[in-house]
PDB file of N, CA and C in Angstrom:
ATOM      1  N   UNK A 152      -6.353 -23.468 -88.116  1.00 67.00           N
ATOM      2  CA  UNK A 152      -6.831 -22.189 -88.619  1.00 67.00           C
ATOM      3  C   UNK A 152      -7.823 -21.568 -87.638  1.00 67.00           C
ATOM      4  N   UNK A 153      -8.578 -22.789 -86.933  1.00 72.00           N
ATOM      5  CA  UNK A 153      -9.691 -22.457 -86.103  1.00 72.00           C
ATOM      6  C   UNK A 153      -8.845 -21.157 -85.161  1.00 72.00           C
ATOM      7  N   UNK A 154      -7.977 -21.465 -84.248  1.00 70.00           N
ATOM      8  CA  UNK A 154      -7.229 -20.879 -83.089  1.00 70.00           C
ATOM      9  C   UNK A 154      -6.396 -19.724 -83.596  1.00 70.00           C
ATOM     10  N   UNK A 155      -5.729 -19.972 -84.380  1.00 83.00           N
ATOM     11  CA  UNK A 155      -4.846 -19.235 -85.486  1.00 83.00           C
ATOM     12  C   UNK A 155      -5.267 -17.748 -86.000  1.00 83.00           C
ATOM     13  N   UNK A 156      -6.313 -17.623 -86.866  1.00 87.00           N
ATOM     14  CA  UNK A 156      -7.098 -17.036 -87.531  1.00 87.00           C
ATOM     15  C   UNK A 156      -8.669 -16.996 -86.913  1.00 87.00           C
ATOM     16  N   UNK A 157      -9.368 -17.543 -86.975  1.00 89.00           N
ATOM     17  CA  UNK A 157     -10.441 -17.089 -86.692  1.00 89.00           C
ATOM     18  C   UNK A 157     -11.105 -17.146 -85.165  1.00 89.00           C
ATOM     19  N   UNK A 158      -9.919 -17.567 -84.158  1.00 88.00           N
ATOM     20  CA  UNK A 158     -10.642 -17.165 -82.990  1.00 88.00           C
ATOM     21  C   UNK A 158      -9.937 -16.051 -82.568  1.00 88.00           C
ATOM     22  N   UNK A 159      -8.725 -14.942 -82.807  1.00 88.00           N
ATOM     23  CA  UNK A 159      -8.406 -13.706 -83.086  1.00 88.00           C
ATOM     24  C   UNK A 159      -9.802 -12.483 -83.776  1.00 88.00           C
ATOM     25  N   UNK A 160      -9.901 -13.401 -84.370  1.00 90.00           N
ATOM     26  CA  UNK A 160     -11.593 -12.682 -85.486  1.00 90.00           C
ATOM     27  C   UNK A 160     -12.847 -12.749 -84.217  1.00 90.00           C
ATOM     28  N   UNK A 161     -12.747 -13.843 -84.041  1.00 90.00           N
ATOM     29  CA  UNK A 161     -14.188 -13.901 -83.055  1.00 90.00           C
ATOM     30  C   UNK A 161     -13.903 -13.137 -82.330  1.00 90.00           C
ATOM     31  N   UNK A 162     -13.255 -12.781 -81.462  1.00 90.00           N
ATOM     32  CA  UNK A 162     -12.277 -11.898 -79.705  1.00 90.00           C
ATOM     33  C   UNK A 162     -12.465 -10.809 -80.233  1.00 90.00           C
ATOM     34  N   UNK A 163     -12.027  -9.845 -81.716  1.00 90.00           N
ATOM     35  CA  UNK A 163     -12.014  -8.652 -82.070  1.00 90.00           C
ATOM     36  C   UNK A 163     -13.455  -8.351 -82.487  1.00 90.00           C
ATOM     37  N   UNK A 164     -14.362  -9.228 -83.071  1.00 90.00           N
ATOM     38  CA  UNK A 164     -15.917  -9.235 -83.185  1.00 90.00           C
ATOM     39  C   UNK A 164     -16.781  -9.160 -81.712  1.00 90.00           C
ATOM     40  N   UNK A 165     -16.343  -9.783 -80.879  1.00 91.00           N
ATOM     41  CA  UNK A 165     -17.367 -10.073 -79.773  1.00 91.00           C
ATOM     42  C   UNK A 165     -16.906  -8.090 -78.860  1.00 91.00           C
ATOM     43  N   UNK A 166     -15.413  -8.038 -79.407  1.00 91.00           N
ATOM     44  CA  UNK A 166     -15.060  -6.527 -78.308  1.00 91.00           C
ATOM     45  C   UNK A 166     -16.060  -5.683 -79.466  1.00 91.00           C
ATOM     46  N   UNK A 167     -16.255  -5.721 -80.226  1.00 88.00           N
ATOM     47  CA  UNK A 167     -16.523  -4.424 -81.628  1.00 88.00           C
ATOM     48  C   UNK A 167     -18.103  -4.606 -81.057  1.00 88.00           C
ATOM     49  N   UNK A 168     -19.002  -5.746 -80.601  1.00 87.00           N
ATOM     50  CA  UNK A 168     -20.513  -5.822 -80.454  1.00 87.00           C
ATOM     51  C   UNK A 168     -20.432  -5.618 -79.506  1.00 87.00           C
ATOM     52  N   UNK A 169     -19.482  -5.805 -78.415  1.00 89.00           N
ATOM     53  CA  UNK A 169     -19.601  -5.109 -77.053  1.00 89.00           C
ATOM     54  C   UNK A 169     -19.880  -3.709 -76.508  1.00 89.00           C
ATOM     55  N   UNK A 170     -19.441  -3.152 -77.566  1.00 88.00           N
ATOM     56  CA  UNK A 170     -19.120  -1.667 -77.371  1.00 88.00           C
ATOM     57  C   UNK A 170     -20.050  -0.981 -78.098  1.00 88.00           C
ATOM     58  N   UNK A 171     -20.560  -1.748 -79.114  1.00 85.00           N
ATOM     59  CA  UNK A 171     -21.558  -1.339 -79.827  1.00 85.00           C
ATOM     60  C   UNK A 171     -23.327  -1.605 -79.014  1.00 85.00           C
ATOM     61  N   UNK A 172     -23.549  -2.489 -78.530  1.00 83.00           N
ATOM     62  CA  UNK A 172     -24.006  -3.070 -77.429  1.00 83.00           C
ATOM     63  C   UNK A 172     -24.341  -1.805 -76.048  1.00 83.00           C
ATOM     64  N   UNK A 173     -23.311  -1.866 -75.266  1.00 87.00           N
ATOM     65  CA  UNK A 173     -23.022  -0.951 -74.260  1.00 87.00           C
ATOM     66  C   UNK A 173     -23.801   0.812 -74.841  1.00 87.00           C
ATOM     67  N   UNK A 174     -23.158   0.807 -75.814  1.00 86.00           N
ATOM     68  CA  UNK A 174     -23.565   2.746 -76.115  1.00 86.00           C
ATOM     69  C   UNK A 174     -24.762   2.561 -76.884  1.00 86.00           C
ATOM     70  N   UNK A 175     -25.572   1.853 -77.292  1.00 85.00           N
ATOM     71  CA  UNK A 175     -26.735   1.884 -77.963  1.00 85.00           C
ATOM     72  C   UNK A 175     -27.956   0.963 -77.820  1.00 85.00           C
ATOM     73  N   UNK A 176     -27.142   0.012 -76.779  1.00 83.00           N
ATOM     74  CA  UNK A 176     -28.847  -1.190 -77.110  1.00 83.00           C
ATOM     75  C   UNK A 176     -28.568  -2.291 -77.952  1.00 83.00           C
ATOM     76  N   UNK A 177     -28.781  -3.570 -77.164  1.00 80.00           N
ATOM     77  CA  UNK A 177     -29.025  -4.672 -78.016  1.00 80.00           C
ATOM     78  C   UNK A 177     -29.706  -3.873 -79.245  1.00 80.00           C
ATOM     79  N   UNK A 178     -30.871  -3.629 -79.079  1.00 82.00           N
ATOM     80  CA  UNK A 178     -31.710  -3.726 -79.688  1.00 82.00           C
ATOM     81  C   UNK A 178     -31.604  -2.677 -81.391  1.00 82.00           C
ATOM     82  N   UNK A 179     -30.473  -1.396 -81.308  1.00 82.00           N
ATOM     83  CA  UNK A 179     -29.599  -0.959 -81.861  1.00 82.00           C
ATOM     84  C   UNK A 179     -28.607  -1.632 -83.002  1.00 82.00           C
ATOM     85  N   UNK A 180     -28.439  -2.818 -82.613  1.00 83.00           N
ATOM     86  CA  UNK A 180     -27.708  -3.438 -83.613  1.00 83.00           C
ATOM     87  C   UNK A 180     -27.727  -3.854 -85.084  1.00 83.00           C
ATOM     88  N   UNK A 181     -27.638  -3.526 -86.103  1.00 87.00           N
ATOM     89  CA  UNK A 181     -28.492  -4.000 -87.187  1.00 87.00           C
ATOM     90  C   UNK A 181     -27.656  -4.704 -87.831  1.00 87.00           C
ATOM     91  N   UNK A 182     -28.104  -5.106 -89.304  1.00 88.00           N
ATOM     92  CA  UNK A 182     -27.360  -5.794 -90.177  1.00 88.00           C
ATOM     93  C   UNK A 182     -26.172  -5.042 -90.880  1.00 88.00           C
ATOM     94  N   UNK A 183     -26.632  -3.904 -91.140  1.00 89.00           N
ATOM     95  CA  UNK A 183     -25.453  -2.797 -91.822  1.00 89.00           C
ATOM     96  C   UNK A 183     -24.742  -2.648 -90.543  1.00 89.00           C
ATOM     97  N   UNK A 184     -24.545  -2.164 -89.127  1.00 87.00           N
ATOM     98  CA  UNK A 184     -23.733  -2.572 -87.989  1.00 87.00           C
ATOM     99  C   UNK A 184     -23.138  -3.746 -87.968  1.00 87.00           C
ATOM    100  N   UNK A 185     -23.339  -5.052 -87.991  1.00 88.00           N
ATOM    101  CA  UNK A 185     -22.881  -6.345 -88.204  1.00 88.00           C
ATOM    102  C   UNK A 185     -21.825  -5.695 -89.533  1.00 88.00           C
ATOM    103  N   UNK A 186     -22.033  -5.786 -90.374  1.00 90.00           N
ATOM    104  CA  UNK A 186     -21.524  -5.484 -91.517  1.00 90.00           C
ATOM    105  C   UNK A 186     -20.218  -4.665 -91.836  1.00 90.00           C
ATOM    106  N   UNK A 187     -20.721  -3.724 -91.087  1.00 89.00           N
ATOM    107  CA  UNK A 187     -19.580  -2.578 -90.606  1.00 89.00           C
ATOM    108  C   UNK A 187     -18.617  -2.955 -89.549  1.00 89.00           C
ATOM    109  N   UNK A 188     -18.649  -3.583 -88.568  1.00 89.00           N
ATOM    110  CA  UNK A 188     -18.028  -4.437 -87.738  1.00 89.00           C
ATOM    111  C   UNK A 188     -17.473  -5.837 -88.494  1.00 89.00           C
ATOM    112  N   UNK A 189     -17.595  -6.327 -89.246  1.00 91.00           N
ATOM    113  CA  UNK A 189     -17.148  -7.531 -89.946  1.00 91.00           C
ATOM    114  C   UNK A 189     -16.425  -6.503 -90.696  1.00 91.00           C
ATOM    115  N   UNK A 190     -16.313  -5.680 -91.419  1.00 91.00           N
ATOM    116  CA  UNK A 190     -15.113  -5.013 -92.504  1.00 91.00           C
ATOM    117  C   UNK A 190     -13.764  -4.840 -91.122  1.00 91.00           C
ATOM    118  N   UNK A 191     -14.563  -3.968 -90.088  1.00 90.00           N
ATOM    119  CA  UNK A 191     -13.299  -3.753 -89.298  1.00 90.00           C
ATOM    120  C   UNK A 191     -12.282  -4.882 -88.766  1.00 90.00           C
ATOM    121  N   UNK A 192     -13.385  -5.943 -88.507  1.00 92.00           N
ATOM    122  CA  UNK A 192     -12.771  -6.611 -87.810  1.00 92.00           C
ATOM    123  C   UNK A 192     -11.912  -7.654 -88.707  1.00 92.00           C
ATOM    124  N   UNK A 193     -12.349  -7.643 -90.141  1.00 92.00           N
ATOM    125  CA  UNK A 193     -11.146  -8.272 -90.711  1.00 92.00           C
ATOM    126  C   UNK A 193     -10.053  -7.797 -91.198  1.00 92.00           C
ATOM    127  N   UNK A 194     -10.116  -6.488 -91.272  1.00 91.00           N
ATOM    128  CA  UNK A 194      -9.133  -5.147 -91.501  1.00 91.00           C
ATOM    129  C   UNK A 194      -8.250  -5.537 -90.316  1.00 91.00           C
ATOM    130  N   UNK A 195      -8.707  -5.566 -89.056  1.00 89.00           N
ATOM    131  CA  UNK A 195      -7.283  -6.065 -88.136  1.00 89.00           C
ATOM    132  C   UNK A 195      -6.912  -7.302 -88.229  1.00 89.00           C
ATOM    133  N   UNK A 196      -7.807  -8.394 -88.390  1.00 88.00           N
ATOM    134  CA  UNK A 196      -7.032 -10.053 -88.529  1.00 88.00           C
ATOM    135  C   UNK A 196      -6.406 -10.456 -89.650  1.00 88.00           C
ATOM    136  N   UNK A 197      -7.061  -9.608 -90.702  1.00 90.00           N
ATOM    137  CA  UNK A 197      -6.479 -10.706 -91.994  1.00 90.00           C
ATOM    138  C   UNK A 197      -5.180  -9.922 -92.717  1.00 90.00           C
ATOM    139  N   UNK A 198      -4.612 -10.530 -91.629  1.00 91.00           N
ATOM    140  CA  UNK A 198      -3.194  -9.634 -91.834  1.00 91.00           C
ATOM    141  C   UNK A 198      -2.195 -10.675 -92.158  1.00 91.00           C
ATOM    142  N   UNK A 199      -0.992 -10.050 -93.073  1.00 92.00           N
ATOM    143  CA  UNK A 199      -0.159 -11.304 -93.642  1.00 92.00           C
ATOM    144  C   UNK A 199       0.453 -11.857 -92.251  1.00 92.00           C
ATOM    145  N   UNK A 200       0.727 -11.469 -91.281  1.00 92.00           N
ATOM    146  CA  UNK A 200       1.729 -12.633 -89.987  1.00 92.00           C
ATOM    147  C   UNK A 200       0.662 -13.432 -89.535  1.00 92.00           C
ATOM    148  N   UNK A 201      -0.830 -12.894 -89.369  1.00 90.00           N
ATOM    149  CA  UNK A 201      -1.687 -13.637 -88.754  1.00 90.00           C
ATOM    150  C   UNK A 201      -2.178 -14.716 -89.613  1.00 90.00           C
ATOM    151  N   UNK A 202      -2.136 -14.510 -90.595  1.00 91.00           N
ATOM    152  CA  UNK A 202      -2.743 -15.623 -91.787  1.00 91.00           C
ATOM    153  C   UNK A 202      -0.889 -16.721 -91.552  1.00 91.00           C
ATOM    154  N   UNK A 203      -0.296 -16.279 -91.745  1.00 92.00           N
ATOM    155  CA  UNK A 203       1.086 -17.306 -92.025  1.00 92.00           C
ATOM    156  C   UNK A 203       1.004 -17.613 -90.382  1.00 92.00           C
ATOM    157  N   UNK A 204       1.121 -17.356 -89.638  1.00 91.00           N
ATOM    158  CA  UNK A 204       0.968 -17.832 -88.339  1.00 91.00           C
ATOM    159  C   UNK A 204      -0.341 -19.390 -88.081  1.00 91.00           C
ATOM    160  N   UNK A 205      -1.267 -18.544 -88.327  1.00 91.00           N
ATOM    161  CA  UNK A 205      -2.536 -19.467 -88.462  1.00 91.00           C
ATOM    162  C   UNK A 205      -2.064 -20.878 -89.188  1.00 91.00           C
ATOM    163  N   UNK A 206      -1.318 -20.981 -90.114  1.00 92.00           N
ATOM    164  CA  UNK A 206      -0.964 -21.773 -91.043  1.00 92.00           C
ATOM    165  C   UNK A 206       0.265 -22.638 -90.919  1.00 92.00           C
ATOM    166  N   UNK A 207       1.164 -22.273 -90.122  1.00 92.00           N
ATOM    167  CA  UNK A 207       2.607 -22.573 -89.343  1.00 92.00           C
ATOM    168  C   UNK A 207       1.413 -22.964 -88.387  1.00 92.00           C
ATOM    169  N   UNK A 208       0.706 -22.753 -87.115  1.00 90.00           N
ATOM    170  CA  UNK A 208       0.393 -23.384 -86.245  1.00 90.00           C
ATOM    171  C   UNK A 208      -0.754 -24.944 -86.534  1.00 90.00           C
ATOM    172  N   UNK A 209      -1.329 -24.563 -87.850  1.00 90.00           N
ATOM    173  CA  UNK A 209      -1.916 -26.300 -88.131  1.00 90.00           C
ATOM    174  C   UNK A 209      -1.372 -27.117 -88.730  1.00 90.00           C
ATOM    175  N   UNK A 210       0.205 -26.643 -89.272  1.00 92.00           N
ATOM    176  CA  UNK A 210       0.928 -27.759 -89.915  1.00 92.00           C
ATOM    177  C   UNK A 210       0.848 -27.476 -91.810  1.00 92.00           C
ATOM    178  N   UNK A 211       0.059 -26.359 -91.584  1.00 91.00           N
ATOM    179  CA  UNK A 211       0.003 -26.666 -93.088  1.00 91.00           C
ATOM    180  C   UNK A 211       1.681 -25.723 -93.844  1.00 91.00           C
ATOM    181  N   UNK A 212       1.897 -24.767 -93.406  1.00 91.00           N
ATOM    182  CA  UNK A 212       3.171 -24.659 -94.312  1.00 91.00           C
ATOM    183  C   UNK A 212       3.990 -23.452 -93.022  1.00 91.00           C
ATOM    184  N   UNK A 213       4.782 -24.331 -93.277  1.00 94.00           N
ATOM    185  CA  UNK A 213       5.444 -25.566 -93.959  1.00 94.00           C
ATOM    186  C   UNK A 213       5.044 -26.549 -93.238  1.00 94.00           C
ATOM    187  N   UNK A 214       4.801 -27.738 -94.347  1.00 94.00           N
ATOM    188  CA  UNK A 214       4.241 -28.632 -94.437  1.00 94.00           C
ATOM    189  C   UNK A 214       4.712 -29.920 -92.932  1.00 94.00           C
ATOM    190  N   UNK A 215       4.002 -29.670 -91.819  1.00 95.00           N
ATOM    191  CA  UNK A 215       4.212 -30.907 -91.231  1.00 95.00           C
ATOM    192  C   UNK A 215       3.060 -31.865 -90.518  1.00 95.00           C
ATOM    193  N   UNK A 216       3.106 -32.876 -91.091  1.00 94.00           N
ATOM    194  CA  UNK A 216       2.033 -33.666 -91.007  1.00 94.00           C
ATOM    195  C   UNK A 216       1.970 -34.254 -89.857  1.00 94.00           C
ATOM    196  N   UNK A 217       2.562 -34.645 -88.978  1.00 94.00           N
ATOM    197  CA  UNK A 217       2.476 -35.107 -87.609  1.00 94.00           C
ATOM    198  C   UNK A 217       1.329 -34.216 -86.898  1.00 94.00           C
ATOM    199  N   UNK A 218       1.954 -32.317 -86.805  1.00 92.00           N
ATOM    200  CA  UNK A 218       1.083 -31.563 -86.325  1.00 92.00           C
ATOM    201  C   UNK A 218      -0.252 -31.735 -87.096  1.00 92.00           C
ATOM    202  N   UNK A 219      -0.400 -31.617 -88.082  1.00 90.00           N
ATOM    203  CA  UNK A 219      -1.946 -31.808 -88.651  1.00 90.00           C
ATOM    204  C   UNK A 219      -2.608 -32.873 -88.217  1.00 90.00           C
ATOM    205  N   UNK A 220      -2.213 -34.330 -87.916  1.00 89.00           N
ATOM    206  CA  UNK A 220      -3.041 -35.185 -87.685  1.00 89.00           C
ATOM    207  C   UNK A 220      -3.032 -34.894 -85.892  1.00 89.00           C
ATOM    208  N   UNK A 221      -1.859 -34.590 -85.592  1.00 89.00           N
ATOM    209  CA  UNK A 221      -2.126 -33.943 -84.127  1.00 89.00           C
ATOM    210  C   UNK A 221      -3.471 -33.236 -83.714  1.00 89.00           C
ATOM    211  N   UNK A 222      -3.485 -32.372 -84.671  1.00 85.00           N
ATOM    212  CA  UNK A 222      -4.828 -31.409 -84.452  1.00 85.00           C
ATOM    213  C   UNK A 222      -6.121 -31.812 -85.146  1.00 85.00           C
ATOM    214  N   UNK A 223      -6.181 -33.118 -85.918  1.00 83.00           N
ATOM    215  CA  UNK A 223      -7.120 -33.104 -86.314  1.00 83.00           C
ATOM    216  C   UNK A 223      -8.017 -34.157 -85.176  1.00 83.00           C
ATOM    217  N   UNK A 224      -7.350 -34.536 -84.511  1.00 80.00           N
ATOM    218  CA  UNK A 224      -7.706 -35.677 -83.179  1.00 80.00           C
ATOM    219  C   UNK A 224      -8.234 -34.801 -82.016  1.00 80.00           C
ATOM    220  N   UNK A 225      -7.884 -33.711 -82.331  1.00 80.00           N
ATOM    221  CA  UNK A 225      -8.441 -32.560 -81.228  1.00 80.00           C
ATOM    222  C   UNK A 225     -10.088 -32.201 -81.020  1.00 80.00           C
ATOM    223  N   UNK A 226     -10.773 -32.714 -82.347  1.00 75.00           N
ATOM    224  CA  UNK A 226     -11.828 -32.287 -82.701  1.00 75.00           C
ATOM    225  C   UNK A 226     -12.489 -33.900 -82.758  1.00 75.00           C
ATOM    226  N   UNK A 227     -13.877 -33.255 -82.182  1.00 65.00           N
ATOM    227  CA  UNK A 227     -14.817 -34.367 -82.214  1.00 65.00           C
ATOM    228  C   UNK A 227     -15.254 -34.869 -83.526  1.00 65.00           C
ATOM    229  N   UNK A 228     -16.589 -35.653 -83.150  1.00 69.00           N
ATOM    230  CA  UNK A 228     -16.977 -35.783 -84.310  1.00 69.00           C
ATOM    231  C   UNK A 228     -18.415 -34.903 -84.280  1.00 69.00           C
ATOM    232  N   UNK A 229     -18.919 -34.653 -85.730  1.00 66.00           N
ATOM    233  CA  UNK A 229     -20.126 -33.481 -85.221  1.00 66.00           C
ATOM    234  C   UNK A 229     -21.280 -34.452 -84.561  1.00 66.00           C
ATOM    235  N   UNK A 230     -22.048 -33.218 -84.095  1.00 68.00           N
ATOM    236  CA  UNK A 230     -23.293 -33.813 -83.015  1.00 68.00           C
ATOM    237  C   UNK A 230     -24.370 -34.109 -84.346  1.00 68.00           C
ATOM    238  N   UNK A 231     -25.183 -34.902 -84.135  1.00 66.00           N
ATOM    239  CA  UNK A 231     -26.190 -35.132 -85.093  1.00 66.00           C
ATOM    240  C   UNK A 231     -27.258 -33.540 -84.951  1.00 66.00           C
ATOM    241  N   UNK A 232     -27.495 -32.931 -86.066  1.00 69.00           N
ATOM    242  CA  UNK A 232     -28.064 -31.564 -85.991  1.00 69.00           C
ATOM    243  C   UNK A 232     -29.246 -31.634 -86.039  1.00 69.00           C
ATOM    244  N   UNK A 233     -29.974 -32.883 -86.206  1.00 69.00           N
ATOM    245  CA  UNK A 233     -31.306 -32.672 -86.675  1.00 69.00           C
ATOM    246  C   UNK A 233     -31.974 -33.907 -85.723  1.00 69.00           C
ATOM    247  N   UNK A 234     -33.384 -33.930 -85.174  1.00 72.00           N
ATOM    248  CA  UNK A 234     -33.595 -35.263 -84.364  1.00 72.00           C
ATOM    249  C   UNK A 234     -34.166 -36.103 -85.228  1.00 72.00           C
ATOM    250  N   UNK A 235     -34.281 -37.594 -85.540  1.00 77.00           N
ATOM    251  CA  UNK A 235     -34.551 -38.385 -86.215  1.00 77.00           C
ATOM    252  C   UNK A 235     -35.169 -39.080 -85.350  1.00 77.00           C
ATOM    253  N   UNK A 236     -36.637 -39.117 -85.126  1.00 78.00           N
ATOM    254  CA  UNK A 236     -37.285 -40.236 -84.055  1.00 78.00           C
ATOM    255  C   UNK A 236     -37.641 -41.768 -84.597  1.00 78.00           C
ATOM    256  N   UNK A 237     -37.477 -41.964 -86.137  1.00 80.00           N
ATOM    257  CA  UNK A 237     -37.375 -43.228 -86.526  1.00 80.00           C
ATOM    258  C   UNK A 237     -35.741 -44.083 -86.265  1.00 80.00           C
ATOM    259  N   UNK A 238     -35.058 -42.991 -86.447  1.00 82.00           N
ATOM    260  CA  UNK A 238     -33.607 -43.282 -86.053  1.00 82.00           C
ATOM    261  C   UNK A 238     -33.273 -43.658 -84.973  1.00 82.00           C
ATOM    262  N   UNK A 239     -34.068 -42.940 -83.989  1.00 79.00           N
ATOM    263  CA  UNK A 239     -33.823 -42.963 -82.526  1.00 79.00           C
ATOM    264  C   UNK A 239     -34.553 -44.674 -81.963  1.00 79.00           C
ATOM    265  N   UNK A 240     -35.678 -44.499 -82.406  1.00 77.00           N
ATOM    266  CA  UNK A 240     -36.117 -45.820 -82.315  1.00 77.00           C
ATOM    267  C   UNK A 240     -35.752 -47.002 -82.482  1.00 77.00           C
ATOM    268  N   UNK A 241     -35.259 -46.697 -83.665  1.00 81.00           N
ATOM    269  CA  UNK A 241     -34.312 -48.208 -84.388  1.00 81.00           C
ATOM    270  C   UNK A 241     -33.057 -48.619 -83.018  1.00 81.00           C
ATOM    271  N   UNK A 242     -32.569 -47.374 -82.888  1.00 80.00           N
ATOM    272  CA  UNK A 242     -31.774 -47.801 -82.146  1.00 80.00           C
ATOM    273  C   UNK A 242     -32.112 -48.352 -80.630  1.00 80.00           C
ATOM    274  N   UNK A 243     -33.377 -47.744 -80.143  1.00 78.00           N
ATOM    275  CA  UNK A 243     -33.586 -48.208 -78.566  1.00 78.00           C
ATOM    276  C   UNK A 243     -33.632 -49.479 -79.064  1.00 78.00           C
ATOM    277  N   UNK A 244     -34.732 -50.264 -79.963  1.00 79.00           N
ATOM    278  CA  UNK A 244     -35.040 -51.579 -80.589  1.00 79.00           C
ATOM    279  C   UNK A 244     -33.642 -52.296 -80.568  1.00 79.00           C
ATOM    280  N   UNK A 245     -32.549 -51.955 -80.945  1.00 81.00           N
ATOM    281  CA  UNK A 245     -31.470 -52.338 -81.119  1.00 81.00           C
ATOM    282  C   UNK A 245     -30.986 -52.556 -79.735  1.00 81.00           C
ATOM    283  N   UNK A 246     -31.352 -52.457 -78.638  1.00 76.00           N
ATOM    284  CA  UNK A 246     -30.810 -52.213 -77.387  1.00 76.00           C
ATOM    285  C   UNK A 246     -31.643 -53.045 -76.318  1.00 76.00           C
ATOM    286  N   UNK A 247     -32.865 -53.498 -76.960  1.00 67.00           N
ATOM    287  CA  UNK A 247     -33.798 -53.863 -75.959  1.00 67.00           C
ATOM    288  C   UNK A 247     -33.506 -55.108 -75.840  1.00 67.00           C
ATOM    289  N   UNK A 248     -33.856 -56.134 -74.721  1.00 69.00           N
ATOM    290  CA  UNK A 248     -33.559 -57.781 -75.127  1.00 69.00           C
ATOM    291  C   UNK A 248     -34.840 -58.300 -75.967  1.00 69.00           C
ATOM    292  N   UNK A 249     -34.439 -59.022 -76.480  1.00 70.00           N
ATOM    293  CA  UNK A 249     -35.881 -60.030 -76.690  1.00 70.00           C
ATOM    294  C   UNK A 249     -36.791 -60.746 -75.483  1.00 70.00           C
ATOM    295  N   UNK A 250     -37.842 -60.516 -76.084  1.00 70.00           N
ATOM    296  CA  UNK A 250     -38.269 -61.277 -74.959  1.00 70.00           C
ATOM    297  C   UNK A 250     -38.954 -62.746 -74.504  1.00 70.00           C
ATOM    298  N   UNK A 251     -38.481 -62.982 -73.293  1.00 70.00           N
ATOM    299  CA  UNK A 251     -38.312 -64.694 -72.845  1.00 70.00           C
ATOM    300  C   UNK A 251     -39.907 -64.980 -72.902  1.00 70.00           C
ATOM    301  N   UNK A 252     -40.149 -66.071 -73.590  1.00 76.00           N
ATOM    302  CA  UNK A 252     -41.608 -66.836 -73.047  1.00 76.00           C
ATOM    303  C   UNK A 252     -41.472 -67.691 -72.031  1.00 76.00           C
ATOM    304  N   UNK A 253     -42.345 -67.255 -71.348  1.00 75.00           N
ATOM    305  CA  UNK A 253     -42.486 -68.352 -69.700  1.00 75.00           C
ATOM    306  C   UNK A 253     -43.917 -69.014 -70.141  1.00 75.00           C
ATOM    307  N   UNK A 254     -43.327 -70.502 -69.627  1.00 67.00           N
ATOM    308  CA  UNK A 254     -44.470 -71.438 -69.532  1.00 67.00           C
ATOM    309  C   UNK A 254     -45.292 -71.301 -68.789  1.00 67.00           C
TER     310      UNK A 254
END
């Protein structure tokens, strides 16, 4: 769906802030602009071939499961989002040797 559908959406969003961008200023941009650009830009993607396309290309219908687990191997696993320095610790601890007593 990612490739399918919503990176068609992102490409028609990033040209719609481009242009919006260019004739007015970052700084020009607002939330009702965002807003107004998100109606357009799903007015061109969320269209019935692009949605059944999106859906034929991850396997989901018609239904083939080979491609789905195909694509689901494509994708990592997520990055940890938040830092945990007790976490982090545990683990150097986990990594360190013990250490030798010399006579």
């Amino acid at each position: 769906m990612d490739v399918g559908f919503f990176g068609p959406m992102k490409q028609y969003h990033q040209n719609v802030l481009a242009d919006q961008v260019r004739y007015s200023g970052p700084e020009a941009y607002s939330k009702l602009d965002f807003l107004d650009a998100y109606n357009e830009v799903t007015i061109r993607t969320a269209k019935r071939e692009t949605i059944q396309h999106a859906w034929r290309k991850a396997g989901l219908w018609p239904l083939d499961p080979e491609r789905v687990v195909d694509n689901m191997k494509k994708f990592e696993p997520p990055v940890e989002r938040y830092y945990d320095p007790v976490k982090k610790m545990l683990a150097l601890l986990e990594k360190t040797p013990e250490p030798v007593e010399v006579d």
